[in-house]
Amino acid sequence: DTGVSQNPRHKITKRGQNVTFRCDPISEHNRLYWYRQTLGQGPEFLTYFQNEAQLEKSRLLSDRFSAERPKGSFSTLEIQRTEQGDSAMYLCASSPPPRFSNEQFFGPGTRLTVL
Amino acid sequence: GESVGLHLPTLSVQEGDNSIINCAYSNSASDYFIWYKQESGKGPQFIIDIRSNMDKRQGQRVTVLLNKTVKHLSLQIAATQPGDSAVYFCAEEVSGTYKYIFGTGTRLKVLA
């Protein structure tokens, strides 16, 4: 399977704990995005990487959230001191350089439940 | 803030009929529009896209129409099949931002 992969697919944690999600984009896609999706809503943009550089962060990304893409390949999204309001589906997407396409390819998501 | 929205939260159609899902966008600076299909428990799946220099684009059984005058986007699905049942999102990209702004989605139910 050469699509975007995300791990874990599901995560249940207790309020106050830290969690980390991983995203492996499609090979040679230099752009990577994180979105958050709550039930019945469309995905909301969180952050965007071009190679290893984090070029944009949404105001939704509070200081408890941090994302990295150290080698310009896979990315991690960490949430510290989780709150019940963090419960959502966290989606990762990747896209090739803009000269090829603007299409974003989404992974299956990581569903987070904070108890 | 500016956002993409949908008129109907749920659309029920008979199998074999055509479906039309509508979307309104408010950012006149958006120049790229996409329709995604999302099945339960899965990530959004690309259906079709259109750039602002076009007003119609056709794919396999799907057509996207863009009306920039009224900032309206629609997805037409021909001969709707049970496998088309899903939530459909439109999204817009403001020129140069590389991030998508999604609407809340329309659930399409195909009746046998």
Short mmCIF file of C-alpha atoms in Angstrom, two decimals:
data_model
loop_
_atom_site.label_atom_id
_atom_site.label_comp_id
_atom_site.label_asym_id
_atom_site.label_seq_id
_atom_site.Cartn_x
_atom_site.Cartn_y
_atom_site.Cartn_z
CA ASP A 1 0.00 0.00 0.00
CA THR A 2 1.59 3.27 -1.09
CA GLY A 3 -0.96 5.61 0.46
CA VAL A 4 -0.66 7.81 3.54
CA SER A 5 -0.49 5.73 6.70
CA GLN A 6 -1.22 6.77 10.26
CA ASN A 7 -0.55 5.07 13.56
CA PRO A 8 -2.16 4.25 15.80
CA ARG A 9 -5.62 4.06 14.28
CA HIS A 10 -7.26 4.42 17.67
CA LYS A 11 -6.04 5.84 20.95
CA ILE A 12 -7.87 5.97 24.24
CA THR A 13 -6.22 7.96 26.98
CA LYS A 14 -7.02 9.56 30.30
CA ARG A 15 -7.26 13.28 30.71
CA GLY A 16 -3.88 14.79 31.47
CA GLN A 17 -1.84 12.18 29.63
CA ASN A 18 0.37 12.89 26.64
CA VAL A 19 -0.20 11.20 23.29
CA THR A 20 1.80 11.04 20.08
CA PHE A 21 0.57 10.17 16.61
CA ARG A 22 2.62 9.29 13.58
CA CYS A 23 2.01 9.96 9.90
CA ASP A 24 3.92 8.44 7.00
CA PRO A 25 3.18 10.36 3.81
CA ILE A 26 3.32 9.10 0.26
CA SER A 27 6.91 8.80 -0.88
CA GLU A 28 8.25 11.90 -2.59
CA HIS A 29 5.41 14.06 -1.30
CA ASN A 30 7.24 17.00 0.18
CA ARG A 31 4.14 18.63 1.69
CA LEU A 32 2.39 17.27 4.76
CA TYR A 33 -0.67 18.49 6.62
CA TRP A 34 -2.43 17.72 9.86
CA TYR A 35 -6.17 18.25 10.27
CA ARG A 36 -8.60 17.61 13.09
CA GLN A 37 -12.12 16.38 12.50
CA THR A 38 -14.94 16.19 15.01
CA LEU A 39 -18.13 14.24 14.47
CA GLY A 40 -20.34 15.70 11.76
CA GLN A 41 -17.84 18.37 10.83
CA GLY A 42 -15.36 18.81 8.05
CA PRO A 43 -11.65 18.54 8.75
CA GLU A 44 -10.04 21.65 10.26
CA PHE A 45 -6.53 22.62 9.30
CA LEU A 46 -3.94 22.39 12.08
CA THR A 47 -0.50 22.70 10.52
CA TYR A 48 1.50 22.37 7.30
CA PHE A 49 5.03 21.23 6.52
CA GLN A 50 7.05 21.69 3.40
CA ASN A 51 9.88 19.21 3.70
CA GLU A 52 11.03 19.58 7.32
CA ALA A 53 9.92 23.18 7.70
CA GLN A 54 6.68 23.92 9.53
CA LEU A 55 5.34 26.78 7.47
CA GLU A 56 1.97 27.41 9.03
CA LYS A 57 0.10 26.67 12.24
CA SER A 58 -3.55 27.24 12.93
CA ARG A 59 -4.77 29.10 15.98
CA LEU A 60 -6.41 25.77 16.84
CA LEU A 61 -2.94 24.42 17.57
CA SER A 62 -2.59 25.49 21.18
CA ASP A 63 0.69 25.33 23.06
CA ARG A 64 -0.21 21.80 24.17
CA PHE A 65 0.09 20.67 20.55
CA SER A 66 3.38 20.21 18.75
CA ALA A 67 4.16 18.73 15.39
CA GLU A 68 7.47 17.75 13.89
CA ARG A 69 8.82 16.43 10.64
CA PRO A 70 12.51 16.11 11.43
CA LYS A 71 13.77 14.53 8.24
CA GLY A 72 11.13 15.74 5.87
CA SER A 73 9.54 12.30 5.68
CA PHE A 74 7.28 11.07 8.50
CA SER A 75 5.67 13.45 10.94
CA THR A 76 4.53 13.25 14.54
CA LEU A 77 1.80 15.17 16.31
CA GLU A 78 2.01 15.29 20.08
CA ILE A 79 -0.68 16.49 22.43
CA GLN A 80 0.39 17.19 25.99
CA ARG A 81 -1.92 17.19 29.00
CA THR A 82 -4.85 15.96 26.94
CA GLU A 83 -8.31 17.35 27.60
CA GLN A 84 -11.69 15.84 26.79
CA GLY A 85 -12.13 18.48 24.11
CA ASP A 86 -9.16 17.00 22.27
CA SER A 87 -11.25 13.93 21.42
CA ALA A 88 -11.45 13.87 17.63
CA MET A 89 -10.14 12.22 14.50
CA TYR A 90 -6.66 13.47 13.60
CA LEU A 91 -6.04 13.29 9.89
CA CYS A 92 -2.79 13.55 8.03
CA ALA A 93 -2.52 14.38 4.35
CA SER A 94 0.34 14.76 1.91
CA SER A 95 0.75 16.30 -1.50
CA PRO A 96 3.46 16.53 -4.13
CA PRO A 97 5.21 19.77 -5.07
CA PRO A 98 2.68 22.30 -6.38
CA ARG A 99 4.06 22.16 -9.90
CA PHE A 100 2.61 18.65 -10.09
CA SER A 101 -0.66 18.92 -8.20
CA ASN A 102 -2.45 20.61 -5.33
CA GLU A 103 -4.36 17.45 -4.47
CA GLN A 104 -4.03 16.34 -0.87
CA PHE A 105 -4.10 12.61 -0.20
CA PHE A 106 -5.51 11.74 3.19
CA GLY A 107 -4.62 8.93 5.53
CA PRO A 108 -7.19 6.88 7.49
CA GLY A 109 -6.80 9.04 10.58
CA THR A 110 -6.15 8.41 14.25
CA ARG A 111 -9.23 8.53 16.43
CA LEU A 112 -8.43 9.93 19.87
CA THR A 113 -10.74 9.46 22.81
CA VAL A 114 -9.89 11.31 26.00
CA LEU A 115 -11.67 9.93 29.08
CA GLY B 1 -14.15 33.90 9.48
CA GLU B 2 -14.66 32.90 5.90
CA SER B 3 -15.64 29.29 5.42
CA VAL B 4 -17.12 26.76 3.08
CA GLY B 5 -20.64 25.61 3.84
CA LEU B 6 -23.27 23.21 2.53
CA HIS B 7 -26.98 23.77 2.10
CA LEU B 8 -28.29 20.28 2.92
CA PRO B 9 -26.99 18.07 5.70
CA THR B 10 -28.63 14.88 4.34
CA LEU B 11 -29.64 13.90 0.83
CA SER B 12 -31.57 10.72 0.07
CA VAL B 13 -31.79 9.48 -3.51
CA GLN B 14 -33.06 6.39 -5.22
CA GLU B 15 -30.49 4.05 -6.69
CA GLY B 16 -30.00 4.92 -10.35
CA ASP B 17 -31.09 8.54 -9.96
CA ASN B 18 -28.75 11.48 -10.27
CA SER B 19 -27.53 13.26 -7.14
CA ILE B 20 -26.66 16.90 -6.77
CA ILE B 21 -24.78 18.12 -3.73
CA ASN B 22 -24.36 21.86 -3.30
CA CYS B 23 -21.81 24.01 -1.56
CA ALA B 24 -21.37 27.73 -0.99
CA TYR B 25 -18.01 29.34 -0.44
CA SER B 26 -17.31 32.85 0.72
CA ASN B 27 -13.65 33.52 -0.01
CA SER B 28 -13.30 35.17 -3.39
CA ALA B 29 -9.54 34.61 -3.21
CA SER B 30 -10.00 30.83 -3.43
CA ASP B 31 -8.82 29.46 -6.72
CA TYR B 32 -8.96 25.69 -6.23
CA PHE B 33 -11.93 23.61 -5.17
CA ILE B 34 -12.17 19.95 -4.33
CA TRP B 35 -14.85 17.41 -3.54
CA TYR B 36 -14.05 14.62 -1.14
CA LYS B 37 -15.99 11.51 -0.20
CA GLN B 38 -15.66 10.13 3.29
CA GLU B 39 -16.94 6.75 4.39
CA SER B 40 -17.39 5.88 8.03
CA GLY B 41 -14.08 5.34 9.79
CA LYS B 42 -12.00 6.35 6.79
CA GLY B 43 -10.12 9.40 5.68
CA PRO B 44 -11.49 11.69 2.96
CA GLN B 45 -11.08 10.34 -0.55
CA PHE B 46 -10.54 12.68 -3.48
CA ILE B 47 -13.35 12.71 -6.04
CA ILE B 48 -12.79 15.61 -8.37
CA ASP B 49 -11.31 19.09 -8.40
CA ILE B 50 -11.69 22.28 -10.36
CA ARG B 51 -9.70 25.46 -10.69
CA SER B 52 -11.25 28.88 -10.72
CA ASN B 53 -10.49 29.40 -14.41
CA MET B 54 -12.99 26.67 -15.25
CA ASP B 55 -16.73 26.40 -14.68
CA LYS B 56 -17.23 22.70 -15.31
CA ARG B 57 -15.18 19.57 -15.06
CA GLN B 58 -16.25 16.00 -15.66
CA GLY B 59 -14.97 12.75 -14.32
CA GLN B 60 -16.28 9.24 -14.30
CA ARG B 61 -19.97 9.60 -13.32
CA VAL B 62 -19.17 12.87 -11.53
CA THR B 63 -19.32 16.47 -12.65
CA VAL B 64 -18.30 19.54 -10.71
CA LEU B 65 -19.79 22.93 -11.54
CA LEU B 66 -18.34 26.20 -10.34
CA ASN B 67 -20.25 29.46 -10.39
CA LYS B 68 -17.88 32.18 -9.28
CA THR B 69 -20.49 34.90 -9.63
CA VAL B 70 -22.53 33.51 -6.74
CA LYS B 71 -19.68 31.58 -5.11
CA HIS B 72 -21.38 28.24 -5.58
CA LEU B 73 -20.00 24.77 -6.16
CA SER B 74 -21.93 21.62 -6.94
CA LEU B 75 -21.18 17.93 -7.35
CA GLN B 76 -23.35 15.89 -9.65
CA ILE B 77 -23.26 12.11 -9.44
CA ALA B 78 -24.87 10.25 -12.31
CA ALA B 79 -26.69 6.96 -11.81
CA THR B 80 -26.12 6.94 -8.07
CA GLN B 81 -25.09 3.57 -6.67
CA PRO B 82 -25.24 2.13 -3.14
CA GLY B 83 -21.46 2.48 -2.96
CA ASP B 84 -21.87 6.23 -3.29
CA SER B 85 -23.41 6.40 0.18
CA ALA B 86 -21.05 8.51 2.25
CA VAL B 87 -20.48 12.03 3.52
CA TYR B 88 -19.36 14.47 0.87
CA PHE B 89 -17.27 17.54 1.63
CA CYS B 90 -16.36 20.44 -0.53
CA ALA B 91 -13.16 22.26 0.22
CA GLU B 92 -11.51 25.40 -1.02
CA GLU B 93 -7.93 26.49 -1.16
CA VAL B 94 -7.11 30.15 -0.97
CA SER B 95 -4.48 30.93 -3.55
CA GLY B 96 -1.01 30.26 -2.25
CA THR B 97 -2.00 29.03 1.20
CA TYR B 98 -1.79 25.28 0.46
CA LYS B 99 -4.37 24.55 3.15
CA TYR B 100 -7.93 23.45 2.58
CA ILE B 101 -11.00 24.95 4.21
CA PHE B 102 -13.70 22.31 4.48
CA GLY B 103 -17.43 22.63 4.88
CA THR B 104 -19.46 20.56 7.32
CA GLY B 105 -20.46 17.85 4.86
CA THR B 106 -23.57 16.37 3.26
CA ARG B 107 -24.57 12.81 3.96
CA LEU B 108 -25.74 11.02 0.83
CA LYS B 109 -28.04 8.05 1.37
CA VAL B 110 -28.78 5.82 -1.58
CA LEU B 111 -32.09 4.01 -1.31
CA ALA B 112 -32.46 0.62 -2.96
#
